[in-house]
């Protein structure tokens, strides 16, 4: 994780801390506010752990590339009674 990403994360956590504090001032120790406070604490712990012991970066594997032809598809693929069942349809009647 880059320094910029960590700074953004810390800034966002700070903003969230401010918002949860505002909610606590308004609603007191309501159960939902307590849960948000606990979640915020856990987020702070996880962010600190990530900063202190960053995991090995994972590089996305692009996988196999499939060439998509530029020619129009065969119109017969989009006709028939089961087209809507396959998620391809939506149009009814002649085209």
mmCIF file with all atom_site columns, C-alpha atoms in Angstrom, residues 2-94:
data_model
loop_
_atom_site.group_PDB
_atom_site.id
_atom_site.type_symbol
_atom_site.label_atom_id
_atom_site.label_alt_id
_atom_site.label_comp_id
_atom_site.label_asym_id
_atom_site.label_entity_id
_atom_site.label_seq_id
_atom_site.pdbx_PDB_ins_code
_atom_site.Cartn_x
_atom_site.Cartn_y
_atom_site.Cartn_z
_atom_site.occupancy
_atom_site.B_iso_or_equiv
_atom_site.pdbx_formal_charge
_atom_site.auth_seq_id
_atom_site.auth_comp_id
_atom_site.auth_asym_id
_atom_site.auth_atom_id
_atom_site.pdbx_PDB_model_num
ATOM 1  C CA . UNK A 1 2  ? 1.439   3.345   -0.953  1.00 0.00 ? 2  UNK A CA 1
ATOM 2  C CA . UNK A 1 3  ? 2.034   6.218   1.431   1.00 0.00 ? 3  UNK A CA 1
ATOM 3  C CA . UNK A 1 4  ? -0.727  8.161   -0.299  1.00 0.00 ? 4  UNK A CA 1
ATOM 4  C CA . UNK A 1 5  ? -3.190  5.321   0.200   1.00 0.00 ? 5  UNK A CA 1
ATOM 5  C CA . UNK A 1 6  ? -2.294  5.077   3.883   1.00 0.00 ? 6  UNK A CA 1
ATOM 6  C CA . UNK A 1 7  ? -2.663  8.843   4.292   1.00 0.00 ? 7  UNK A CA 1
ATOM 7  C CA . UNK A 1 8  ? -6.076  8.694   2.588   1.00 0.00 ? 8  UNK A CA 1
ATOM 8  C CA . UNK A 1 9  ? -7.079  5.823   4.857   1.00 0.00 ? 9  UNK A CA 1
ATOM 9  C CA . UNK A 1 10 ? -5.971  7.666   8.007   1.00 0.00 ? 10 UNK A CA 1
ATOM 10 C CA . UNK A 1 11 ? -7.746  10.844  6.880   1.00 0.00 ? 11 UNK A CA 1
ATOM 11 C CA . UNK A 1 12 ? -10.933 8.880   6.189   1.00 0.00 ? 12 UNK A CA 1
ATOM 12 C CA . UNK A 1 13 ? -10.736 7.136   9.559   1.00 0.00 ? 13 UNK A CA 1
ATOM 13 C CA . UNK A 1 14 ? -10.270 10.542  11.203  1.00 0.00 ? 14 UNK A CA 1
ATOM 14 C CA . UNK A 1 15 ? -13.368 11.855  9.446   1.00 0.00 ? 15 UNK A CA 1
ATOM 15 C CA . UNK A 1 16 ? -15.292 8.748   10.478  1.00 0.00 ? 16 UNK A CA 1
ATOM 16 C CA . UNK A 1 17 ? -14.095 9.204   14.084  1.00 0.00 ? 17 UNK A CA 1
ATOM 17 C CA . UNK A 1 18 ? -15.462 12.768  14.001  1.00 0.00 ? 18 UNK A CA 1
ATOM 18 C CA . UNK A 1 19 ? -18.814 11.579  12.607  1.00 0.00 ? 19 UNK A CA 1
ATOM 19 C CA . UNK A 1 20 ? -19.168 8.804   15.192  1.00 0.00 ? 20 UNK A CA 1
ATOM 20 C CA . UNK A 1 21 ? -18.324 11.335  17.916  1.00 0.00 ? 21 UNK A CA 1
ATOM 21 C CA . UNK A 1 22 ? -21.087 13.601  16.623  1.00 0.00 ? 22 UNK A CA 1
ATOM 22 C CA . UNK A 1 23 ? -23.520 10.699  16.655  1.00 0.00 ? 23 UNK A CA 1
ATOM 23 C CA . UNK A 1 24 ? -22.503 9.818   20.221  1.00 0.00 ? 24 UNK A CA 1
ATOM 24 C CA . UNK A 1 25 ? -23.115 13.439  21.278  1.00 0.00 ? 25 UNK A CA 1
ATOM 25 C CA . UNK A 1 26 ? -26.553 13.348  19.710  1.00 0.00 ? 26 UNK A CA 1
ATOM 26 C CA . UNK A 1 27 ? -27.719 9.814   20.580  1.00 0.00 ? 27 UNK A CA 1
ATOM 27 C CA . UNK A 1 28 ? -25.585 8.904   23.581  1.00 0.00 ? 28 UNK A CA 1
ATOM 28 C CA . UNK A 1 29 ? -24.680 5.268   24.053  1.00 0.00 ? 29 UNK A CA 1
ATOM 29 C CA . UNK A 1 30 ? -27.371 3.859   21.786  1.00 0.00 ? 30 UNK A CA 1
ATOM 30 C CA . UNK A 1 31 ? -26.633 0.299   20.710  1.00 0.00 ? 31 UNK A CA 1
ATOM 31 C CA . UNK A 1 32 ? -26.097 1.294   17.061  1.00 0.00 ? 32 UNK A CA 1
ATOM 32 C CA . UNK A 1 33 ? -23.644 4.037   18.094  1.00 0.00 ? 33 UNK A CA 1
ATOM 33 C CA . UNK A 1 34 ? -21.757 1.567   20.294  1.00 0.00 ? 34 UNK A CA 1
ATOM 34 C CA . UNK A 1 35 ? -21.483 -0.840  17.347  1.00 0.00 ? 35 UNK A CA 1
ATOM 35 C CA . UNK A 1 36 ? -20.207 1.948   15.096  1.00 0.00 ? 36 UNK A CA 1
ATOM 36 C CA . UNK A 1 37 ? -17.673 2.877   17.750  1.00 0.00 ? 37 UNK A CA 1
ATOM 37 C CA . UNK A 1 38 ? -16.517 -0.741  18.014  1.00 0.00 ? 38 UNK A CA 1
ATOM 38 C CA . UNK A 1 39 ? -16.296 -1.012  14.230  1.00 0.00 ? 39 UNK A CA 1
ATOM 39 C CA . UNK A 1 40 ? -14.231 2.178   14.133  1.00 0.00 ? 40 UNK A CA 1
ATOM 40 C CA . UNK A 1 41 ? -11.870 0.821   16.769  1.00 0.00 ? 41 UNK A CA 1
ATOM 41 C CA . UNK A 1 42 ? -11.450 -2.402  14.774  1.00 0.00 ? 42 UNK A CA 1
ATOM 42 C CA . UNK A 1 43 ? -10.809 -0.380  11.608  1.00 0.00 ? 43 UNK A CA 1
ATOM 43 C CA . UNK A 1 44 ? -8.121  1.626   13.397  1.00 0.00 ? 44 UNK A CA 1
ATOM 44 C CA . UNK A 1 45 ? -6.450  -1.580  14.633  1.00 0.00 ? 45 UNK A CA 1
ATOM 45 C CA . UNK A 1 46 ? -6.535  -3.119  11.152  1.00 0.00 ? 46 UNK A CA 1
ATOM 46 C CA . UNK A 1 47 ? -5.145  0.045   9.543   1.00 0.00 ? 47 UNK A CA 1
ATOM 47 C CA . UNK A 1 48 ? -2.307  0.150   12.075  1.00 0.00 ? 48 UNK A CA 1
ATOM 48 C CA . UNK A 1 49 ? -1.543  -3.540  11.464  1.00 0.00 ? 49 UNK A CA 1
ATOM 49 C CA . UNK A 1 50 ? -1.527  -2.946  7.729   1.00 0.00 ? 50 UNK A CA 1
ATOM 50 C CA . UNK A 1 51 ? 0.868   -0.010  8.086   1.00 0.00 ? 51 UNK A CA 1
ATOM 51 C CA . UNK A 1 52 ? 3.206   -1.894  10.436  1.00 0.00 ? 52 UNK A CA 1
ATOM 52 C CA . UNK A 1 53 ? 3.187   -5.220  8.608   1.00 0.00 ? 53 UNK A CA 1
ATOM 53 C CA . UNK A 1 54 ? 2.104   -4.740  5.012   1.00 0.00 ? 54 UNK A CA 1
ATOM 54 C CA . UNK A 1 55 ? 1.258   -7.985  3.228   1.00 0.00 ? 55 UNK A CA 1
ATOM 55 C CA . UNK A 1 56 ? 2.874   -9.026  -0.007  1.00 0.00 ? 56 UNK A CA 1
ATOM 56 C CA . UNK A 1 57 ? 1.288   -7.201  -2.916  1.00 0.00 ? 57 UNK A CA 1
ATOM 57 C CA . UNK A 1 58 ? -0.835  -9.308  -5.214  1.00 0.00 ? 58 UNK A CA 1
ATOM 58 C CA . UNK A 1 59 ? -0.581  -8.558  -8.893  1.00 0.00 ? 59 UNK A CA 1
ATOM 59 C CA . UNK A 1 60 ? -3.754  -9.287  -10.782 1.00 0.00 ? 60 UNK A CA 1
ATOM 60 C CA . UNK A 1 61 ? -3.396  -12.058 -13.307 1.00 0.00 ? 61 UNK A CA 1
ATOM 61 C CA . UNK A 1 62 ? -4.910  -10.955 -16.570 1.00 0.00 ? 62 UNK A CA 1
ATOM 62 C CA . UNK A 1 63 ? -5.761  -14.506 -17.574 1.00 0.00 ? 63 UNK A CA 1
ATOM 63 C CA . UNK A 1 64 ? -6.457  -15.675 -21.056 1.00 0.00 ? 64 UNK A CA 1
ATOM 64 C CA . UNK A 1 65 ? -7.475  -13.042 -23.574 1.00 0.00 ? 65 UNK A CA 1
ATOM 65 C CA . UNK A 1 66 ? -10.400 -13.923 -25.771 1.00 0.00 ? 66 UNK A CA 1
ATOM 66 C CA . UNK A 1 67 ? -10.699 -12.227 -29.111 1.00 0.00 ? 67 UNK A CA 1
ATOM 67 C CA . UNK A 1 68 ? -14.189 -10.865 -29.768 1.00 0.00 ? 68 UNK A CA 1
ATOM 68 C CA . UNK A 1 69 ? -14.953 -10.636 -33.474 1.00 0.00 ? 69 UNK A CA 1
ATOM 69 C CA . UNK A 1 70 ? -16.117 -7.364  -35.012 1.00 0.00 ? 70 UNK A CA 1
ATOM 70 C CA . UNK A 1 71 ? -18.641 -9.110  -37.257 1.00 0.00 ? 71 UNK A CA 1
ATOM 71 C CA . UNK A 1 72 ? -22.299 -8.927  -36.204 1.00 0.00 ? 72 UNK A CA 1
ATOM 72 C CA . UNK A 1 73 ? -23.671 -11.907 -34.289 1.00 0.00 ? 73 UNK A CA 1
ATOM 73 C CA . UNK A 1 74 ? -25.910 -14.422 -36.000 1.00 0.00 ? 74 UNK A CA 1
ATOM 74 C CA . UNK A 1 75 ? -29.479 -13.054 -35.569 1.00 0.00 ? 75 UNK A CA 1
ATOM 75 C CA . UNK A 1 76 ? -30.822 -16.579 -35.075 1.00 0.00 ? 76 UNK A CA 1
ATOM 76 C CA . UNK A 1 77 ? -29.125 -16.599 -31.666 1.00 0.00 ? 77 UNK A CA 1
ATOM 77 C CA . UNK A 1 78 ? -31.623 -14.013 -30.480 1.00 0.00 ? 78 UNK A CA 1
ATOM 78 C CA . UNK A 1 79 ? -34.803 -15.678 -31.711 1.00 0.00 ? 79 UNK A CA 1
ATOM 79 C CA . UNK A 1 80 ? -36.863 -18.401 -30.138 1.00 0.00 ? 80 UNK A CA 1
ATOM 80 C CA . UNK A 1 81 ? -38.964 -19.033 -27.090 1.00 0.00 ? 81 UNK A CA 1
ATOM 81 C CA . UNK A 1 82 ? -36.063 -19.543 -24.661 1.00 0.00 ? 82 UNK A CA 1
ATOM 82 C CA . UNK A 1 83 ? -34.233 -16.292 -25.363 1.00 0.00 ? 83 UNK A CA 1
ATOM 83 C CA . UNK A 1 84 ? -35.789 -14.440 -22.417 1.00 0.00 ? 84 UNK A CA 1
ATOM 84 C CA . UNK A 1 85 ? -34.948 -17.373 -20.147 1.00 0.00 ? 85 UNK A CA 1
ATOM 85 C CA . UNK A 1 86 ? -31.274 -16.986 -21.006 1.00 0.00 ? 86 UNK A CA 1
ATOM 86 C CA . UNK A 1 87 ? -31.112 -13.321 -20.091 1.00 0.00 ? 87 UNK A CA 1
ATOM 87 C CA . UNK A 1 88 ? -30.482 -12.229 -23.663 1.00 0.00 ? 88 UNK A CA 1
ATOM 88 C CA . UNK A 1 89 ? -33.966 -11.212 -24.632 1.00 0.00 ? 89 UNK A CA 1
ATOM 89 C CA . UNK A 1 90 ? -36.372 -8.606  -23.532 1.00 0.00 ? 90 UNK A CA 1
ATOM 90 C CA . UNK A 1 91 ? -37.671 -7.772  -26.976 1.00 0.00 ? 91 UNK A CA 1
ATOM 91 C CA . UNK A 1 92 ? -40.790 -9.522  -28.139 1.00 0.00 ? 92 UNK A CA 1
ATOM 92 C CA . UNK A 1 93 ? -42.068 -9.885  -31.658 1.00 0.00 ? 93 UNK A CA 1
ATOM 93 C CA . UNK A 1 94 ? -40.280 -9.227  -34.925 1.00 0.00 ? 94 UNK A CA 1
#
